[in-house]
Amino acid sequence: GEDVKPFTPEKTKEIVMSLQQPAVFCNMVGDWPALHWNAKYLSAVLDGKTIQFRLGLKTVDLVPQFETKCNYVKATLEEFLAWSCGQPSCLSGPFSCYEYSKYWAYADYKYIARIFEDKPEIFQDIRWSDFGFPGRSGKESTLWIGSEGANTPCHLDSYGCNLVLQVQGRKRWHLFPPGDTSFLYPTRIPYEESSIFSKVNVANPDLKRFPEFRNTTAHVVTLSPGQVLLVPRHWWHYVESIDPITVSINSWIELDADHEARVEEAITRMLVCAIKSAENPGAGDVWLNPTEVEATSHEINLQYLNKAVSAYFKCQKASVSEQVCSSSTGTEQRTSASRKRKKREVGSEPEGCRLLTHEFGFSSFKAEKLQKIPFGPHLIQVLPQPQETSSMGAVAVESDSRDLLHENEGGHFGKLHCTRKQLVMSNDCETPAHQMDSDSSPNASQTALSTNDLLDCLVNPHVINLVARLLLERTRV
């Protein structure tokens, strides 16, 4: 029948939870009502309701165009569509100061549960149950509406993995594996929970300042309407709209590894807030994402850390209990070898949300797991870019492409749901220390380190991960 999916929900969930590289699902959402969610349709549904748009320049600089460098307007989708078509009516509207040929606009990170709170029936237009997540709908999803050139700075998400449905227009995704983190010059200033940003403008990298970027392995894909991209845990991504109007819907899938990640985020919050709050507030350094509302106090941050640690051990305890129960059922003739195996598994995550490590490795287990992934016309790998290909190139994925099939055969409430992020970056986070003080002599200023320089080292993801593990070990004892 026409409604038969290429993968069952169970098989799709297995792929989502185990695949360690990005891939595109095709022919999985043909019967979703959400496929009709183009900008014109959404404009009618919202019926004059205003939403916030972020506006940035279409010119490409050597530094990323972070959110603190953008302008913001509140407008209706009708006004946005008129502006993007160059209609005279927008000369006096909210977009009147922004020439379409020079600016792009992005209504990003719009939580569907909020903007359609008076129309909850629309949540059922999105059916993540087809991907093995029953009960997950538009209520746990996010909407993105942009014009040509709209983009999201390169970053990784601290929590979950990501499923992204393209509805209207095309978007180009530049993805980098977790192992490339050090080559992407991570920064946490300005701070936003759940996001680690890159200082590199991957669309136009400054290789003189960021030479290690040459060592990255870009995976580039152009996502078309009706396709769903899987972004595995901790994969870096830079996303840009390449058609006049784009609409996307995504949902972050919780993973048990998020419990440790929340401890790391709590540690980061404590350090960033403590050090940045001690600075002169008149310095003009916009270090905090406005979606964070305010710099929380040390006492509140400490409470947050303790709650994160408590949740981590609660999950660990539940994991142990679950495995004890499963091991006591139907195991009368357990061998000595199987006892040792069970003992090693006692600290692992529950089966329902276990993450098969998303770091690249070469174990036979991972290789065997990858071979079982049913790549083909319905699940297409996003392969690494050839070294000789520019990072701005792209691989377009077509559902019925036999050439691509031939090439690829064989081959909590918290931030995650309701306040995931609305990215804002620091005005000066990409500014070298020796440029901070224009009055200083070159020799003297080259040795002047800023607070941000210190924090880039102190809250580096590798350092925070080590601190979190030491802290959890201390608490466990």
Short mmCIF file of C-alpha atoms in Angstrom, two decimals:
data_model
loop_
_atom_site.label_atom_id
_atom_site.label_comp_id
_atom_site.label_asym_id
_atom_site.label_seq_id
_atom_site.Cartn_x
_atom_site.Cartn_y
_atom_site.Cartn_z
CA GLY A 1 0.00 0.00 0.00
CA GLU A 2 0.92 3.64 -0.44
CA ASP A 3 1.16 4.23 3.31
CA VAL A 4 3.62 1.40 3.97
CA LYS A 5 6.84 2.80 5.44
CA PRO A 6 10.25 1.44 4.44
CA PHE A 7 11.05 0.85 8.14
CA THR A 8 8.88 -0.16 11.07
CA PRO A 9 8.85 2.19 14.08
CA GLU A 10 10.92 -0.35 16.02
CA LYS A 11 13.55 -0.61 13.30
CA THR A 12 13.66 3.16 12.82
CA LYS A 13 14.20 3.72 16.54
CA GLU A 14 17.00 1.15 16.52
CA ILE A 15 18.70 3.08 13.70
CA VAL A 16 18.23 6.45 15.43
CA MET A 17 19.60 5.20 18.73
CA SER A 18 22.58 3.31 17.33
CA LEU A 19 23.77 5.09 14.18
CA GLN A 20 26.97 7.03 14.79
CA GLN A 21 26.91 9.17 11.66
CA PRO A 22 24.34 11.50 10.08
CA ALA A 23 21.89 9.97 7.64
CA VAL A 24 18.77 10.98 5.74
CA PHE A 25 15.48 9.06 5.98
CA CYS A 26 13.42 9.12 2.78
CA ASN A 27 9.78 8.10 2.21
CA MET A 28 8.95 8.03 5.92
CA VAL A 29 6.61 11.01 6.30
CA GLY A 30 4.51 11.05 3.11
CA ASP A 31 1.26 10.84 5.08
CA TRP A 32 2.15 13.46 7.70
CA PRO A 33 -0.21 16.47 7.64
CA ALA A 34 2.81 18.57 8.66
CA LEU A 35 4.12 18.29 5.10
CA HIS A 36 1.53 20.96 4.26
CA TRP A 37 3.06 23.39 6.77
CA ASN A 38 4.47 25.82 4.23
CA ALA A 39 4.86 29.45 5.27
CA LYS A 40 1.63 30.51 3.57
CA TYR A 41 -0.37 27.82 5.37
CA LEU A 42 1.22 28.67 8.73
CA SER A 43 0.47 32.35 8.15
CA ALA A 44 -3.23 31.50 7.85
CA VAL A 45 -3.13 29.28 10.95
CA LEU A 46 -1.38 31.94 13.05
CA ASP A 47 -3.93 34.49 11.80
CA GLY A 48 -1.97 37.68 12.45
CA LYS A 49 -0.03 36.47 15.48
CA THR A 50 3.43 38.05 15.65
CA ILE A 51 6.61 36.09 16.14
CA GLN A 52 10.20 37.24 16.53
CA PHE A 53 12.55 37.20 13.55
CA ARG A 54 16.32 37.41 13.68
CA LEU A 55 17.87 39.43 10.87
CA GLY A 56 21.43 39.11 9.65
CA LEU A 57 23.50 40.37 6.76
CA LYS A 58 23.88 38.20 3.68
CA THR A 59 27.52 39.22 3.35
CA VAL A 60 29.90 36.46 4.45
CA ASP A 61 32.66 37.54 6.83
CA LEU A 62 35.60 35.65 8.29
CA VAL A 63 33.88 35.58 11.69
CA PRO A 64 30.54 33.88 12.40
CA GLN A 65 27.47 36.08 12.44
CA PHE A 66 26.41 35.29 15.96
CA GLU A 67 23.00 36.24 17.32
CA THR A 68 24.26 39.23 19.27
CA LYS A 69 25.31 40.74 15.96
CA CYS A 70 21.83 40.35 14.52
CA ASN A 71 18.80 42.61 14.70
CA TYR A 72 15.38 41.48 15.83
CA VAL A 73 11.84 42.39 14.79
CA LYS A 74 8.40 41.10 15.70
CA ALA A 75 6.23 40.51 12.68
CA THR A 76 3.50 38.31 11.27
CA LEU A 77 4.25 35.60 8.76
CA GLU A 78 2.17 37.58 6.28
CA GLU A 79 4.54 40.54 6.69
CA PHE A 80 7.53 38.22 6.38
CA LEU A 81 6.21 36.76 3.12
CA ALA A 82 5.47 40.22 1.72
CA TRP A 83 9.01 41.36 2.58
CA SER A 84 10.58 38.29 1.02
CA CYS A 85 8.62 38.94 -2.19
CA GLY A 86 9.56 42.61 -2.28
CA GLN A 87 5.99 43.90 -1.95
CA PRO A 88 5.61 47.70 -1.45
CA SER A 89 3.47 47.16 1.69
CA CYS A 90 6.57 46.21 3.66
CA LEU A 91 8.04 49.68 3.18
CA SER A 92 6.23 50.79 6.32
CA GLY A 93 6.18 47.48 8.18
CA PRO A 94 8.56 45.88 10.67
CA PHE A 95 10.98 44.93 7.88
CA SER A 96 11.08 48.43 6.38
CA CYS A 97 14.66 49.08 7.54
CA TYR A 98 15.99 45.84 6.08
CA GLU A 99 16.50 45.52 2.35
CA TYR A 100 15.75 41.97 1.23
CA SER A 101 18.78 41.87 -1.06
CA LYS A 102 21.07 42.61 1.89
CA TYR A 103 19.40 40.79 4.81
CA TRP A 104 18.01 37.42 5.68
CA ALA A 105 15.34 36.75 8.33
CA TYR A 106 14.90 33.72 10.56
CA ALA A 107 12.10 32.74 12.91
CA ASP A 108 14.15 30.08 14.66
CA TYR A 109 13.72 27.85 17.71
CA LYS A 110 9.96 28.46 17.85
CA TYR A 111 8.45 25.90 20.18
CA ILE A 112 5.28 24.63 18.58
CA ALA A 113 3.70 24.07 21.99
CA ARG A 114 3.99 27.81 22.61
CA ILE A 115 3.11 29.44 19.31
CA PHE A 116 0.15 27.11 18.79
CA GLU A 117 -0.88 26.88 22.43
CA ASP A 118 -4.44 27.86 21.50
CA LYS A 119 -4.56 25.22 18.73
CA PRO A 120 -3.30 22.01 20.41
CA GLU A 121 -5.01 19.86 17.79
CA ILE A 122 -2.29 20.88 15.32
CA PHE A 123 0.29 18.98 17.38
CA GLN A 124 -0.95 15.71 15.86
CA ASP A 125 0.17 16.81 12.39
CA ILE A 126 3.65 15.66 13.41
CA ARG A 127 3.97 11.92 14.04
CA TRP A 128 7.33 10.99 15.50
CA SER A 129 5.68 7.70 16.49
CA ASP A 130 6.66 6.52 12.99
CA PHE A 131 10.28 6.82 14.16
CA GLY A 132 9.67 4.68 17.22
CA PHE A 133 8.75 7.41 19.71
CA PRO A 134 5.05 6.91 20.53
CA GLY A 135 3.31 9.94 21.96
CA ARG A 136 5.86 12.37 20.57
CA SER A 137 4.21 14.96 18.35
CA GLY A 138 4.39 18.66 17.58
CA LYS A 139 4.14 19.36 21.29
CA GLU A 140 7.76 18.21 21.63
CA SER A 141 8.92 19.82 18.40
CA THR A 142 10.37 23.10 17.18
CA LEU A 143 9.58 25.19 14.10
CA TRP A 144 12.05 27.08 11.88
CA ILE A 145 11.06 29.56 9.14
CA GLY A 146 13.73 31.42 7.21
CA SER A 147 14.54 33.33 4.06
CA GLU A 148 17.44 32.62 1.72
CA GLY A 149 20.76 32.95 3.53
CA ALA A 150 19.30 32.46 7.04
CA ASN A 151 21.73 30.39 9.06
CA THR A 152 22.56 28.90 12.42
CA PRO A 153 26.16 29.33 13.66
CA CYS A 154 28.20 26.15 13.90
CA HIS A 155 27.56 24.44 17.24
CA LEU A 156 26.91 21.14 18.92
CA ASP A 157 23.98 20.31 21.20
CA SER A 158 24.88 19.10 24.67
CA TYR A 159 21.71 17.05 24.99
CA GLY A 160 20.05 14.40 22.86
CA CYS A 161 20.20 13.54 19.20
CA ASN A 162 18.21 15.42 16.59
CA LEU A 163 15.57 14.52 13.99
CA VAL A 164 14.90 17.25 11.43
CA LEU A 165 12.02 17.23 8.93
CA GLN A 166 12.32 19.53 5.93
CA VAL A 167 8.90 20.89 4.90
CA GLN A 168 9.48 23.74 2.46
CA GLY A 169 12.57 24.76 0.49
CA ARG A 170 16.03 23.29 0.99
CA LYS A 171 18.63 23.65 3.69
CA ARG A 172 22.31 22.84 3.48
CA TRP A 173 23.84 21.12 6.49
CA HIS A 174 27.57 21.13 7.24
CA LEU A 175 28.21 18.43 9.86
CA PHE A 176 31.41 17.54 11.71
CA PRO A 177 31.98 14.49 13.94
CA PRO A 178 32.56 14.79 17.71
CA GLY A 179 36.22 13.96 17.17
CA ASP A 180 36.66 17.29 15.37
CA THR A 181 35.80 19.33 18.48
CA SER A 182 39.31 20.64 19.11
CA PHE A 183 39.64 21.65 15.43
CA LEU A 184 36.50 23.78 15.67
CA TYR A 185 37.75 26.00 18.52
CA PRO A 186 34.82 25.57 20.93
CA THR A 187 33.63 28.46 23.08
CA ARG A 188 30.99 28.97 25.78
CA ILE A 189 31.01 32.74 25.80
CA PRO A 190 28.41 34.05 25.71
CA TYR A 191 26.94 31.21 27.71
CA GLU A 192 23.81 29.29 26.85
CA GLU A 193 22.89 26.00 28.40
CA SER A 194 22.94 23.08 25.96
CA SER A 195 24.97 24.78 23.22
CA ILE A 196 28.69 24.73 22.52
CA PHE A 197 29.65 27.04 19.67
CA SER A 198 32.54 27.16 17.26
CA LYS A 199 34.57 30.33 16.79
CA VAL A 200 35.08 29.36 13.15
CA ASN A 201 32.85 30.59 10.36
CA VAL A 202 32.77 27.26 8.56
CA ALA A 203 31.27 28.94 5.48
CA ASN A 204 34.36 31.16 5.19
CA PRO A 205 37.02 29.96 7.65
CA ASP A 206 39.86 32.17 8.78
CA LEU A 207 42.62 29.57 8.42
CA LYS A 208 45.30 31.99 9.57
CA ARG A 209 43.62 32.37 12.93
CA PHE A 210 42.12 28.86 13.11
CA PRO A 211 44.65 26.65 11.29
CA GLU A 212 43.46 23.41 12.91
CA PHE A 213 40.17 23.75 11.05
CA ARG A 214 42.00 22.19 8.10
CA ASN A 215 41.89 18.89 10.01
CA THR A 216 38.09 18.73 10.16
CA THR A 217 36.06 16.21 8.19
CA ALA A 218 32.95 17.91 6.82
CA HIS A 219 29.84 15.93 5.96
CA VAL A 220 27.65 18.15 3.76
CA VAL A 221 24.11 17.40 2.63
CA THR A 222 21.26 19.39 1.10
CA LEU A 223 17.99 18.43 2.78
CA SER A 224 14.87 18.57 0.58
CA PRO A 225 11.15 18.61 1.51
CA GLY A 226 9.87 15.29 2.81
CA GLN A 227 13.27 14.12 4.04
CA VAL A 228 14.30 13.66 7.68
CA LEU A 229 17.90 14.16 8.79
CA LEU A 230 19.33 12.34 11.79
CA VAL A 231 21.98 14.40 13.60
CA PRO A 232 23.66 12.02 16.07
CA ARG A 233 24.70 13.09 19.55
CA HIS A 234 27.44 15.72 19.75
CA TRP A 235 27.79 16.20 15.99
CA TRP A 236 28.66 19.79 15.13
CA HIS A 237 26.43 21.47 12.55
CA TYR A 238 26.15 24.71 10.59
CA VAL A 239 22.84 25.13 8.77
CA GLU A 240 21.87 27.57 5.99
CA SER A 241 18.70 28.16 3.97
CA ILE A 242 19.39 28.03 0.23
CA ASP A 243 15.88 28.67 -1.13
CA PRO A 244 13.75 31.85 -0.88
CA ILE A 245 11.59 30.38 1.91
CA THR A 246 12.40 27.40 4.11
CA VAL A 247 10.35 25.65 6.78
CA SER A 248 11.72 22.89 9.03
CA ILE A 249 10.47 20.97 12.05
CA ASN A 250 12.74 19.18 14.49
CA SER A 251 12.63 17.24 17.73
CA TRP A 252 15.51 16.50 20.11
CA ILE A 253 15.42 12.90 21.29
CA GLU A 254 16.43 12.46 24.92
CA LEU A 255 19.26 10.06 25.65
CA ASP A 256 20.33 8.57 28.94
CA ALA A 257 23.75 10.15 28.37
CA ASP A 258 22.00 13.49 28.94
CA HIS A 259 22.17 12.91 32.70
CA GLU A 260 25.94 13.24 32.71
CA ALA A 261 25.72 16.10 30.21
CA ARG A 262 23.47 18.02 32.61
CA VAL A 263 26.12 17.70 35.31
CA GLU A 264 28.68 19.12 32.86
CA GLU A 265 26.34 21.97 31.96
CA ALA A 266 25.77 22.75 35.65
CA ILE A 267 29.52 22.95 36.25
CA THR A 268 29.92 25.20 33.21
CA ARG A 269 27.12 27.47 34.38
CA MET A 270 28.72 27.88 37.81
CA LEU A 271 32.12 28.79 36.38
CA VAL A 272 30.91 31.11 33.64
CA CYS A 273 28.44 32.99 35.85
CA ALA A 274 30.93 33.34 38.68
CA ILE A 275 33.77 34.68 36.54
CA LYS A 276 31.76 36.82 34.12
CA SER A 277 29.63 38.34 36.90
CA ALA A 278 32.83 39.47 38.61
CA GLU A 279 33.79 41.57 35.60
CA ASN A 280 33.04 45.24 35.21
CA PRO A 281 29.44 45.30 33.91
CA GLY A 282 30.27 48.40 31.89
CA ALA A 283 32.72 46.48 29.73
CA GLY A 284 30.01 45.94 27.12
CA ASP A 285 30.67 42.22 26.83
CA VAL A 286 27.36 40.53 26.00
CA TRP A 287 28.17 37.12 27.42
CA LEU A 288 24.72 35.76 28.31
CA ASN A 289 22.12 34.59 25.84
CA PRO A 290 18.94 36.65 26.39
CA THR A 291 16.94 33.40 26.51
CA GLU A 292 18.76 32.64 29.75
CA VAL A 293 16.87 35.64 31.19
CA GLU A 294 19.51 36.55 33.77
CA ALA A 295 22.78 35.47 35.31
CA THR A 296 21.72 33.11 38.08
CA SER A 297 23.31 33.42 41.50
CA HIS A 298 26.02 31.14 42.82
CA GLU A 299 23.53 29.64 45.30
CA ILE A 300 21.02 28.78 42.57
CA ASN A 301 23.76 27.36 40.35
CA LEU A 302 24.95 25.16 43.20
CA GLN A 303 21.40 23.88 43.69
CA TYR A 304 21.22 23.17 39.96
CA LEU A 305 24.47 21.21 40.12
CA ASN A 306 23.27 19.12 43.06
CA LYS A 307 19.99 18.35 41.31
CA ALA A 308 21.86 17.29 38.18
CA VAL A 309 24.14 14.99 40.20
CA SER A 310 21.14 13.54 42.06
CA ALA A 311 19.32 12.86 38.77
CA TYR A 312 22.42 11.16 37.37
CA PHE A 313 22.66 8.71 40.27
CA LYS A 314 18.90 8.15 40.26
CA CYS A 315 19.21 7.03 36.64
CA GLN A 316 22.19 4.83 37.49
CA LYS A 317 20.26 3.21 40.33
CA ALA A 318 17.27 2.56 38.06
CA SER A 319 19.62 1.00 35.51
CA VAL A 320 21.10 -1.37 38.07
CA SER A 321 17.65 -2.38 39.35
CA GLU A 322 16.39 -3.03 35.83
CA GLN A 323 19.34 -5.21 34.96
CA VAL A 324 19.12 -7.15 38.24
CA CYS A 325 15.48 -7.93 37.47
CA SER A 326 16.21 -8.98 33.90
CA SER A 327 19.15 -11.14 34.95
CA SER A 328 17.05 -13.05 37.51
CA THR A 329 14.49 -14.16 34.91
CA GLY A 330 15.10 -17.34 32.94
CA THR A 331 18.78 -17.64 33.89
CA GLU A 332 18.91 -20.86 35.94
CA GLN A 333 21.89 -22.17 33.96
CA ARG A 334 23.94 -18.99 33.79
CA THR A 335 27.63 -19.70 33.19
CA SER A 336 30.57 -18.09 34.94
CA ALA A 337 31.38 -16.15 31.79
CA SER A 338 27.85 -14.73 31.58
CA ARG A 339 28.06 -13.64 35.24
CA LYS A 340 31.15 -11.60 34.44
CA ARG A 341 29.44 -10.07 31.42
CA LYS A 342 26.42 -9.03 33.48
CA LYS A 343 28.64 -7.52 36.12
CA ARG A 344 30.34 -5.33 33.52
CA GLU A 345 26.93 -4.14 32.27
CA VAL A 346 25.59 -3.07 35.68
CA GLY A 347 26.57 0.58 35.24
CA SER A 348 25.14 1.02 31.75
CA GLU A 349 22.05 2.92 30.65
CA PRO A 350 18.55 1.41 30.52
CA GLU A 351 17.81 -0.41 27.27
CA GLY A 352 14.94 1.89 26.39
CA CYS A 353 17.13 4.92 25.87
CA ARG A 354 20.65 3.51 25.74
CA LEU A 355 23.06 5.35 23.48
CA LEU A 356 25.60 3.22 21.64
CA THR A 357 28.53 5.61 21.96
CA HIS A 358 28.53 8.32 19.31
CA GLU A 359 32.28 8.75 19.31
CA PHE A 360 34.02 7.24 16.30
CA GLY A 361 35.89 4.03 17.00
CA PHE A 362 37.14 0.95 15.25
CA SER A 363 35.93 -1.91 17.44
CA SER A 364 34.52 -4.96 15.72
CA PHE A 365 31.27 -4.42 17.62
CA LYS A 366 30.76 -0.99 16.08
CA ALA A 367 31.72 -2.25 12.64
CA GLU A 368 29.23 -5.09 12.94
CA LYS A 369 26.53 -2.69 14.11
CA LEU A 370 27.16 -0.37 11.16
CA GLN A 371 26.92 -3.26 8.69
CA LYS A 372 23.44 -4.04 10.00
CA ILE A 373 22.19 -0.53 9.21
CA PRO A 374 19.94 -0.88 6.13
CA PHE A 375 21.44 1.85 3.94
CA GLY A 376 19.76 2.20 0.57
CA PRO A 377 17.15 4.38 -1.16
CA HIS A 378 15.26 4.98 2.10
CA LEU A 379 18.25 5.65 4.37
CA ILE A 380 21.15 7.50 2.81
CA GLN A 381 24.47 8.11 4.53
CA VAL A 382 25.80 11.64 4.73
CA LEU A 383 29.33 10.82 3.65
CA PRO A 384 32.50 12.83 4.35
CA GLN A 385 33.45 15.53 1.88
CA PRO A 386 36.41 14.63 -0.35
CA GLN A 387 39.48 16.53 0.78
CA GLU A 388 39.77 18.31 -2.57
CA THR A 389 36.14 19.51 -2.37
CA SER A 390 35.37 22.93 -0.91
CA SER A 391 33.58 22.87 2.45
CA MET A 392 30.81 24.90 0.81
CA GLY A 393 29.98 22.09 -1.62
CA ALA A 394 26.93 19.95 -0.99
CA VAL A 395 25.47 16.54 -1.63
CA ALA A 396 21.81 16.76 -2.60
CA VAL A 397 19.78 13.77 -1.41
CA GLU A 398 17.01 12.67 -3.74
CA SER A 399 14.52 10.02 -2.62
CA ASP A 400 14.53 8.22 -5.98
CA SER A 401 18.22 8.66 -6.85
CA ARG A 402 19.59 5.33 -8.10
CA ASP A 403 23.07 6.80 -8.43
CA LEU A 404 23.16 7.74 -4.76
CA LEU A 405 21.79 4.34 -3.86
CA HIS A 406 24.55 2.65 -5.79
CA GLU A 407 27.21 4.83 -4.16
CA ASN A 408 25.95 4.21 -0.65
CA GLU A 409 25.16 0.51 -0.72
CA GLY A 410 27.42 -1.34 1.69
CA GLY A 411 28.76 1.56 2.73
CA HIS A 412 12.67 17.11 31.03
CA PHE A 413 11.41 19.84 30.75
CA GLY A 414 14.66 21.87 31.16
CA LYS A 415 16.41 23.01 28.03
CA LEU A 416 15.70 19.99 25.89
CA HIS A 417 11.95 20.53 25.47
CA CYS A 418 10.83 24.03 26.24
CA THR A 419 13.85 26.27 26.45
CA ARG A 420 16.31 24.39 24.27
CA LYS A 421 17.92 27.56 22.91
CA GLN A 422 17.68 30.66 20.83
CA LEU A 423 21.31 31.11 20.08
CA VAL A 424 23.07 34.35 20.98
CA MET A 425 26.79 34.77 20.80
CA SER A 426 29.17 37.32 22.25
CA ASN A 427 30.18 40.37 20.27
CA ASP A 428 33.78 39.84 21.25
CA CYS A 429 34.08 36.11 21.60
CA GLU A 430 35.73 35.92 18.22
CA THR A 431 38.08 38.82 18.92
CA PRO A 432 41.70 37.86 19.69
CA ALA A 433 43.11 39.10 22.98
CA HIS A 434 45.69 41.22 21.19
CA GLN A 435 42.88 43.19 19.52
CA MET A 436 41.02 43.96 22.72
CA ASP A 437 43.00 47.08 23.57
CA SER A 438 43.69 49.28 20.58
CA ASP A 439 45.78 51.67 22.68
CA SER A 440 48.31 49.04 23.65
CA SER A 441 51.49 48.48 21.73
CA PRO A 442 51.55 45.26 19.62
CA ASN A 443 54.20 43.59 21.76
CA ALA A 444 52.49 44.33 25.06
CA SER A 445 48.96 43.56 23.90
CA GLN A 446 49.85 40.16 22.46
CA THR A 447 50.40 38.85 25.98
CA ALA A 448 47.20 40.35 27.42
CA LEU A 449 44.67 37.63 28.14
CA SER A 450 40.98 38.35 28.60
CA THR A 451 38.44 36.64 30.83
CA ASN A 452 37.07 34.97 27.73
CA ASP A 453 40.49 33.54 26.91
CA LEU A 454 40.60 32.00 30.38
CA LEU A 455 37.08 30.63 30.11
CA ASP A 456 37.72 29.11 26.69
CA CYS A 457 40.33 26.95 28.42
CA LEU A 458 38.56 26.48 31.73
CA VAL A 459 35.20 25.38 30.30
CA ASN A 460 36.60 23.55 27.29
CA PRO A 461 34.35 20.49 26.75
CA HIS A 462 37.22 18.08 27.42
CA VAL A 463 38.10 19.81 30.70
CA ILE A 464 34.48 19.96 31.86
CA ASN A 465 33.99 16.29 31.03
CA LEU A 466 36.97 15.37 33.20
CA VAL A 467 35.79 17.59 36.06
CA ALA A 468 32.30 16.06 35.89
CA ARG A 469 33.68 12.53 36.06
CA LEU A 470 35.90 13.41 39.02
CA LEU A 471 32.96 15.07 40.77
CA LEU A 472 30.66 12.10 40.18
CA GLU A 473 33.34 9.71 41.43
CA ARG A 474 33.75 11.79 44.59
CA THR A 475 29.99 11.82 45.13
CA ARG A 476 29.73 8.08 44.49
CA VAL A 477 32.29 7.40 47.23
#
